[in-house]
CSV table of C-alpha atoms and ligand atoms in Angstrom, one decimal:
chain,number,residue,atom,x,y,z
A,1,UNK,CA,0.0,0.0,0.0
A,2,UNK,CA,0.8,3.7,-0.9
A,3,UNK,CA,0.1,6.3,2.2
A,4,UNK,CA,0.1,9.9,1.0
A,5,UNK,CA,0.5,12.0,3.6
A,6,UNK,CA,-1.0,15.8,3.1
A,7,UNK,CA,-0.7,18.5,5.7
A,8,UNK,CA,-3.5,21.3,5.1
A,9,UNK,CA,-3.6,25.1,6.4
A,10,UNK,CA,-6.9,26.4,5.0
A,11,UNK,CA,-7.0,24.7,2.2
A,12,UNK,CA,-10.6,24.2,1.8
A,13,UNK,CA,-10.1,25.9,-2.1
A,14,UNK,CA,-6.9,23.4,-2.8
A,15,UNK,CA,-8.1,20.2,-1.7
A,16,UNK,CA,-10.9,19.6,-4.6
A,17,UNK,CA,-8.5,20.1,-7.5
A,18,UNK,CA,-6.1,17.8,-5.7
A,19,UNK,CA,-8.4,14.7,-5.0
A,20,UNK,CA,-9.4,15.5,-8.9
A,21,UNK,CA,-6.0,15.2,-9.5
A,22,UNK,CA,-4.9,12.5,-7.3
A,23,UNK,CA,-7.5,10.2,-8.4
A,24,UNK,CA,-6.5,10.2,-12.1
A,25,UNK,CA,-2.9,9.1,-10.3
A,26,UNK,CA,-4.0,6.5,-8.5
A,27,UNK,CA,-6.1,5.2,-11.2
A,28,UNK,CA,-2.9,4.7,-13.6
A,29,UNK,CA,-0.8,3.1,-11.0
A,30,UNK,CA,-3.6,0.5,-9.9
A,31,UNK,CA,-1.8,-0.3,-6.6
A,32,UNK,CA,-3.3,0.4,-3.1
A,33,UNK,CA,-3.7,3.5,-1.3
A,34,UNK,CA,-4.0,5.2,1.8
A,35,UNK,CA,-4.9,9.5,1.7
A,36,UNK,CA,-3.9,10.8,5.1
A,37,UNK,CA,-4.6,14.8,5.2
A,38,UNK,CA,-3.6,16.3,8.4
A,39,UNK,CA,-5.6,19.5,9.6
A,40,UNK,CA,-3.7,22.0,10.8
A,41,UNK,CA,-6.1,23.5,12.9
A,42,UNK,CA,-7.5,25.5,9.7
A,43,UNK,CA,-9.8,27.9,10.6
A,44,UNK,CA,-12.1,27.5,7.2
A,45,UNK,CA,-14.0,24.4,6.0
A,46,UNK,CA,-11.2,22.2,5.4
A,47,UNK,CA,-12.4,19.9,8.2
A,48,UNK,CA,-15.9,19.6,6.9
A,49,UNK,CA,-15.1,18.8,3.3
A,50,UNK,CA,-12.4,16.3,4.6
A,51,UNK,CA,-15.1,14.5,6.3
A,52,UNK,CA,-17.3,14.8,3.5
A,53,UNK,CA,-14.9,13.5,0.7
A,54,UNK,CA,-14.0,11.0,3.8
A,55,UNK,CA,-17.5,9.2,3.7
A,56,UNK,CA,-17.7,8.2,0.1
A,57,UNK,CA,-14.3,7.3,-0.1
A,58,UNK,CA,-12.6,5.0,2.0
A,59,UNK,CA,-9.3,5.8,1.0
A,60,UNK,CA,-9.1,9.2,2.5
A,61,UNK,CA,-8.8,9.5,6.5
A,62,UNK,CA,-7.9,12.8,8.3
A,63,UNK,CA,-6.5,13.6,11.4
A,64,UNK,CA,-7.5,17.1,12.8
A,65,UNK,CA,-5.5,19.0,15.2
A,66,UNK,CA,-6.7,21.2,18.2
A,67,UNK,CA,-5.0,24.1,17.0
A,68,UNK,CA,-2.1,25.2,14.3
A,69,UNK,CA,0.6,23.3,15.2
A,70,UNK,CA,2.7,24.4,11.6
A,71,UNK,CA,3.6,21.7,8.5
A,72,UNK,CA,6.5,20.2,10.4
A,73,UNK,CA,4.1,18.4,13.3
A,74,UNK,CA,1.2,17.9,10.3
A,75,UNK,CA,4.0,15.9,8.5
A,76,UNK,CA,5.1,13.9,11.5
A,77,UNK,CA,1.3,13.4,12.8
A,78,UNK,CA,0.8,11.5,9.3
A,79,UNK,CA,4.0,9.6,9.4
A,80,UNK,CA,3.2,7.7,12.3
A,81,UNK,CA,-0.4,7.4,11.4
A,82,UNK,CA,0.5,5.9,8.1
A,83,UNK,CA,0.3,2.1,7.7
A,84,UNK,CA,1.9,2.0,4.2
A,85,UNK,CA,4.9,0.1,2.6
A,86,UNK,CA,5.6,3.4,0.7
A,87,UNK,CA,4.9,6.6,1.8
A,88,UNK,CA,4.8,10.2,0.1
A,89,UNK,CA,4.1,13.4,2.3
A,90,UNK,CA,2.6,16.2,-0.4
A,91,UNK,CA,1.3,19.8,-0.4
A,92,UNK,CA,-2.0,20.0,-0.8
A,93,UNK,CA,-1.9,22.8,-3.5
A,94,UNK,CA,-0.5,20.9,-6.4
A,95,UNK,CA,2.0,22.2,-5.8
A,96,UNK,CA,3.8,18.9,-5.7
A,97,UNK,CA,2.6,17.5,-9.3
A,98,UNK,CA,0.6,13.8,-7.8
A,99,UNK,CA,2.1,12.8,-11.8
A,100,UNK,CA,5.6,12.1,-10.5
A,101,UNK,CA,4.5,10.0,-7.7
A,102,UNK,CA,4.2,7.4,-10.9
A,103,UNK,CA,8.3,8.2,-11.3
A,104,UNK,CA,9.0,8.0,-7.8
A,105,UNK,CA,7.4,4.4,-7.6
A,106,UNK,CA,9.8,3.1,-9.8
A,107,UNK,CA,13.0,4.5,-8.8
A,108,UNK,CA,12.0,2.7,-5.5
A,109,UNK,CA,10.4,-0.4,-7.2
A,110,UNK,CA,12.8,-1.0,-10.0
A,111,UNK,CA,15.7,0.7,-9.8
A,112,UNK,CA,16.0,0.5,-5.3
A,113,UNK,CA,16.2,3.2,-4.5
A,114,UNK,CA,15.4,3.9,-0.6
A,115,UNK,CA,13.4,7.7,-2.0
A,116,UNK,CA,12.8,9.3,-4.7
A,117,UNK,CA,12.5,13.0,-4.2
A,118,UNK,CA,11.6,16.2,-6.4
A,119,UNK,CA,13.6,19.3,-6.7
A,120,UNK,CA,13.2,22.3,-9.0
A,121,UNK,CA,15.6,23.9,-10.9
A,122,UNK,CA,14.7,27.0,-11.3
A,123,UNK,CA,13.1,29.2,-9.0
A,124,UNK,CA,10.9,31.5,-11.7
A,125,UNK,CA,8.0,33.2,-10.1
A,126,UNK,CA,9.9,33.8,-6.7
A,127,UNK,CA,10.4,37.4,-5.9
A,128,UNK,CA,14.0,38.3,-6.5
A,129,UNK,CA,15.4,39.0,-3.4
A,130,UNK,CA,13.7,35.7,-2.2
A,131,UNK,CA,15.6,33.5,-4.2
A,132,UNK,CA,19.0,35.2,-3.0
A,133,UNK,CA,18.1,34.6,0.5
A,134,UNK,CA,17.2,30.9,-0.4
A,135,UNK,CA,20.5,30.7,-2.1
A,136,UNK,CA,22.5,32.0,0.4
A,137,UNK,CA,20.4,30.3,3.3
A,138,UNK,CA,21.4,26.9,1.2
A,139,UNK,CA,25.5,27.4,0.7
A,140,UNK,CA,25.8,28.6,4.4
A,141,UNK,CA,23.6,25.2,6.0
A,142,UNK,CA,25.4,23.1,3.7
A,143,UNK,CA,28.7,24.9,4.6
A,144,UNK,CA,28.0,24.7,8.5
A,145,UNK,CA,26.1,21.7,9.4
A,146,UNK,CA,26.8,18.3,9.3
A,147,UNK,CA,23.9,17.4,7.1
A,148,UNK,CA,23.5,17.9,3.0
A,149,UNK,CA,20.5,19.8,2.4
A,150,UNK,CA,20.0,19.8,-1.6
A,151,UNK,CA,19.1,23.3,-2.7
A,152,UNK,CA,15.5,23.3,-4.3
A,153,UNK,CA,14.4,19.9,-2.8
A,154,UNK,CA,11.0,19.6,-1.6
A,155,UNK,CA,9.3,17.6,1.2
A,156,UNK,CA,7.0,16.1,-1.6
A,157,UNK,CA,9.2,12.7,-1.5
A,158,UNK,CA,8.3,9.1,-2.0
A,159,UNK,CA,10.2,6.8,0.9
A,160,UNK,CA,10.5,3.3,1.8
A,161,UNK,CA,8.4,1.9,5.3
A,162,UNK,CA,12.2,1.4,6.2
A,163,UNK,CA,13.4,4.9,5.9
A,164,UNK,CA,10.1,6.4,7.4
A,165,UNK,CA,10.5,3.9,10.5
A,166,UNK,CA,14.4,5.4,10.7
A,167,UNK,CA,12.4,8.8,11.0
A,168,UNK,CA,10.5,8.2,13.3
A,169,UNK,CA,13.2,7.4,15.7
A,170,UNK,CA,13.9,11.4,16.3
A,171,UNK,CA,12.3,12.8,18.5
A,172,UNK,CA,13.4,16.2,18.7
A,173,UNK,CA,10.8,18.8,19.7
A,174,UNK,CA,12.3,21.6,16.9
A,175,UNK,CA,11.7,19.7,13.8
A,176,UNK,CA,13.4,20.8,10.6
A,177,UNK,CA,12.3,17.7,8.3
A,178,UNK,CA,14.4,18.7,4.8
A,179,UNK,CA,17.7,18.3,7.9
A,180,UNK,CA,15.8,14.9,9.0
A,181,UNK,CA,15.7,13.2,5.9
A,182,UNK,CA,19.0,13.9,5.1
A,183,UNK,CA,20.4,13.0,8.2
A,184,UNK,CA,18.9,9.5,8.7
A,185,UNK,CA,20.7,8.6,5.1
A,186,UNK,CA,19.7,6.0,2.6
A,187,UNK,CA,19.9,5.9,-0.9
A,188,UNK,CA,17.9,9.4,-2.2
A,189,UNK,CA,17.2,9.8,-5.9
A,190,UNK,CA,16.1,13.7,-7.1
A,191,UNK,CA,14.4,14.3,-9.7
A,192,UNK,CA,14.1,17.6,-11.8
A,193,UNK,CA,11.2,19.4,-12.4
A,194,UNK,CA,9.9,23.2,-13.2
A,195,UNK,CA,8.8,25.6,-10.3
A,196,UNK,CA,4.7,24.9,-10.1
A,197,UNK,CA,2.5,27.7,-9.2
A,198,UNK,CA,-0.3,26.7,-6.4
A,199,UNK,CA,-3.7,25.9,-7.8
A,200,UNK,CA,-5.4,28.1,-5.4
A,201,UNK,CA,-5.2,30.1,-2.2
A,202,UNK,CA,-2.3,31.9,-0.9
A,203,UNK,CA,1.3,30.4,0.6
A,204,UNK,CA,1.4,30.6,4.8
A,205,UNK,CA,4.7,31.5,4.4
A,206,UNK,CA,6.0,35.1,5.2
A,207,UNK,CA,9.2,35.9,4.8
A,208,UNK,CA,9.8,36.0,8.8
A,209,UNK,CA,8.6,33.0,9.1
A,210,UNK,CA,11.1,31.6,6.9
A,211,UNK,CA,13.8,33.6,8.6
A,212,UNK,CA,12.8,31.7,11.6
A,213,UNK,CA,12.4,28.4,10.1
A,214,UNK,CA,16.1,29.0,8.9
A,215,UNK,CA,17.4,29.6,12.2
A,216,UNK,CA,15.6,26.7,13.5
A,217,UNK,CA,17.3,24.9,11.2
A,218,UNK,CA,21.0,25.7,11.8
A,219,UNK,CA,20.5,25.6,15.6
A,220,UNK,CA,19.2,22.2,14.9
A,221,UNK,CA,21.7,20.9,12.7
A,222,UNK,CA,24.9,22.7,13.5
A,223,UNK,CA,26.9,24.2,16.3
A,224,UNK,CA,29.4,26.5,14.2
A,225,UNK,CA,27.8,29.8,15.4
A,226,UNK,CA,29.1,28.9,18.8
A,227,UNK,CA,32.2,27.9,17.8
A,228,UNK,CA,32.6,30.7,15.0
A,229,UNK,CA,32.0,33.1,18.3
A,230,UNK,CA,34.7,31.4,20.3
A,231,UNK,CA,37.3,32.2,17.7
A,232,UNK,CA,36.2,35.5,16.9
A,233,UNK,CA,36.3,36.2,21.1
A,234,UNK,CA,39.9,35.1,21.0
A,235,UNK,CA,41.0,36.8,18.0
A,236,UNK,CA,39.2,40.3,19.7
A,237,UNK,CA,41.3,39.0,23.0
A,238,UNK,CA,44.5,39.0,20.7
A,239,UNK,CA,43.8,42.8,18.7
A,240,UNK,CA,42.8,44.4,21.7
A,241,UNK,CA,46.6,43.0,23.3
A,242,UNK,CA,48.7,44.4,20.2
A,243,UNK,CA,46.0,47.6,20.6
A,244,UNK,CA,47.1,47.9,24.1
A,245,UNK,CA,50.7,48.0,23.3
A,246,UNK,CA,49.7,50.9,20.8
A,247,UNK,CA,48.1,53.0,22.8
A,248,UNK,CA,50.7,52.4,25.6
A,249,UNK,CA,53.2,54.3,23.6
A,250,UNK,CA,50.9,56.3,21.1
A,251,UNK,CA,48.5,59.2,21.3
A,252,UNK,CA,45.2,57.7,23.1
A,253,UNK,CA,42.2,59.1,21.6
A,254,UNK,CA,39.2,59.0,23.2
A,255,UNK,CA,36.8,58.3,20.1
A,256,UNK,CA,39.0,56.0,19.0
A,257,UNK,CA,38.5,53.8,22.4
A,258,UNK,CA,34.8,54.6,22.7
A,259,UNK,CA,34.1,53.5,19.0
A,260,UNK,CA,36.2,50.2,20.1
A,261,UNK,CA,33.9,49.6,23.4
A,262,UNK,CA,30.7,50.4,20.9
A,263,UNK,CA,32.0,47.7,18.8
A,264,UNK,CA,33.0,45.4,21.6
A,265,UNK,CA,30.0,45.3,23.5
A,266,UNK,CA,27.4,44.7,20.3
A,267,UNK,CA,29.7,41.8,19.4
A,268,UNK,CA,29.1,40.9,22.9
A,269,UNK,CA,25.4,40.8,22.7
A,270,UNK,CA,25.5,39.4,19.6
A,271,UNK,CA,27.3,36.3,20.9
A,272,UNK,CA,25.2,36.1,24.4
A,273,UNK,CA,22.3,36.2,22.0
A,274,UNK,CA,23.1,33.5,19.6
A,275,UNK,CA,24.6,31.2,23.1
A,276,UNK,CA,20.2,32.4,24.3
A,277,UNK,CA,19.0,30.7,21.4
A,278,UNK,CA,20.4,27.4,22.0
A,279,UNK,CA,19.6,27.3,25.3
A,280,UNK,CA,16.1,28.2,24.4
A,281,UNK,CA,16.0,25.5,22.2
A,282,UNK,CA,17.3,23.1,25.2
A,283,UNK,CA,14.5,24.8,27.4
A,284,UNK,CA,12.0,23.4,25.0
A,285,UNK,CA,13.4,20.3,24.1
A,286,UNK,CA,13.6,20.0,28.2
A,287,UNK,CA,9.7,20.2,28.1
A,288,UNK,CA,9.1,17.7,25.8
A,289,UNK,CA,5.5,18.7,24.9
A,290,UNK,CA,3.8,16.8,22.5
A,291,UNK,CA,4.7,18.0,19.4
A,292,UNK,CA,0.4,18.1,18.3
A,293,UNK,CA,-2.5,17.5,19.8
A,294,UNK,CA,-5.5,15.9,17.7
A,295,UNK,CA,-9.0,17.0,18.3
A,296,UNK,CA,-10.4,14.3,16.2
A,297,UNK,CA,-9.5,12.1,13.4
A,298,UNK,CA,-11.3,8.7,11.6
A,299,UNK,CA,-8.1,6.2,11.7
A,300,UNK,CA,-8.8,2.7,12.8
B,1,LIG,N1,0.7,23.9,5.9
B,1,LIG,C1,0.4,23.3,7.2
B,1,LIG,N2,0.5,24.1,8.3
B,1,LIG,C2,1.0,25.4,8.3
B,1,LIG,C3,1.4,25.9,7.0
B,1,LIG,C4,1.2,25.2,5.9
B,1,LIG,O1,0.0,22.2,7.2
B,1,LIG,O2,1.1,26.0,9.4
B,1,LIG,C5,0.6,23.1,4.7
B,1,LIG,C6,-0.2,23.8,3.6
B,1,LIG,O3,-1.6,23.6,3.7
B,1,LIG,C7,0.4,23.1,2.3
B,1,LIG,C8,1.8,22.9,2.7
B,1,LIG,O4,1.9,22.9,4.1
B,1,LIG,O5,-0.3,21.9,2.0
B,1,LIG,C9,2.7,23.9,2.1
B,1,LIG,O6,2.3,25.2,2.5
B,1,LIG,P1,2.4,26.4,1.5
B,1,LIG,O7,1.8,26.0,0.2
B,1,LIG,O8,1.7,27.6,2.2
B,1,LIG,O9,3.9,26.7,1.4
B,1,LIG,P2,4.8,27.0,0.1
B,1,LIG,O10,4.4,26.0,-0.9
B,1,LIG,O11,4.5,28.4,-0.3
B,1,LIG,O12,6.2,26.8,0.5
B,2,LIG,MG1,2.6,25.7,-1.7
């Protein structure tokens, strides 16, 4: 069997043209399968049409959550739901073409491969300065962390029961999935594909949330900002010693040393702040809250 799994943030607009979709899919590939869509604690009808289009087709199940928990907890709410052999998590605005689930199936199938993913290649449609951020945000994570996180891959990936099961067995609270899959391994086959536009609706993603998502991420998956502010602490240590020596026989001006301090004590902050947000990210790993809550959902 083939479990899809489909996080949904108001989607209520999305979710017809993607069963319409979907089915024609699922009718050329003539194997099993299993629609899980996860409610993200939307605030329109997505609920209501999920139990609708839930009651005259057996295939889809939903699990609702109590509130808005984001895509990262609807993903992993689905993976351990799922009973599937293979398993696919996919946006809900089409944005994910259900098409190359057909692709996907073989790499796994025939040529055995652990997951087939999908990543674009160009990144038309994007405002500009977007893109750059992405780019950058890409280089430095890959520079930095010890995970490979392939610039213009998607979460819309078809995996093996194996591979999911391997997921599963983190259980960090901050989630950062595209770091997850990457780090459990396997043998990951991308394929290439055109930028899609979403079918309908708008993207829950605002540029500060992405911000965040990306410094999630890099506290997540890497330690070099608190090494990178060790070293710059002892090179300061080092000028300010030959500085020292300067002033000890130069002129002292006073700007000069108050600029310095200026300068000295931002870094300062800077580096207290970036040592606060992994320590807030122990705080609420040390809580260990569930990472969702489910209101109701029709899984047996
Ligand atoms: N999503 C979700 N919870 C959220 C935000 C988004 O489950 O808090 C879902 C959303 O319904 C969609 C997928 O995650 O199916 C991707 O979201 P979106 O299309 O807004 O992101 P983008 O494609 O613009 O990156
Ligand atoms: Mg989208």
């Amino acid at each position: 069997m083939i479990s899809l799994i489909i996080p949904c943030y108001n989607e209520e607009e999305s979710i017809p043209y993607f069963i319409k979709e979907m089915n024609k899919v699922m009718d050329k590939m003539n194997e099993k399968f299993e629609l899980i869509f996860v409610n993200d604690g939307s605030k329109d009808r997505t609920l209501e049409l999920l139990k609708d289009i839930s009651k005259n087709d057996k295939r889809v199940k939903y699990i609702s959550f109590s509130r808005n928990f984001g895509k990262e907890a609807a993903m992993l709410a689905g993976l351990e739901a799922c009973r599937g052999d293979y398993i696919a998590i996919m946006d809900a605005d089409l944005q994910d073409p259900p098409e190359y689930l057909i692709e996907m199936y073989k790499g796994i199938v025939e040529e055995g491969y652990d997951c087939v993913g999908l990543r674009r290649t160009s990144r038309k449609g994007e405002p500009v300065i977007r893109s750059f951020f992405a780019r950058c945000y890409y280089k430095l994570i890959n520079k930095i962390s010890d995970v490979k996180v392939v610039d213009g891959a998607r979460d819309f990936r078809l995996m093996t029961r194996q591979m999911v099961d391997s997921i599963l067995r983190l259980h960090e609270n901050n989630r950062y999935s595209k770091g997850i899959f990457s780090w459990v391994g396997y043998n990951v086959k991308y394929l290439e594909y055109k930028n899609v536009e979403r079918v309908a609706g708008t993207t829950k993603w605002s540029f500060f949330k992405l911000f965040k998502y990306s410094i999630d991420s890099i506290v997540g998956f890497s330690t070099f900002p608190l090494v990178i502010s060790a070293i710059i602490g002892i090179l300061l240590m080092f000028i300010s010693f030959v500085m020292f020596i300067v002033l000890l026989f130069g002129k002292s001006s006073l700007f000069g040393i108050i600029t310095l301090m200026l300068f000295l004590s931002g870094m300062n902050m800077l580096f207290i702040g970036i040592v606060g947000i992994y320590i807030s990210k122990m705080h609420i790993e040390l809580h260990n809250r569930p990472k969702y809550i489910v209101k109701e959902h029709n899984i047996k």
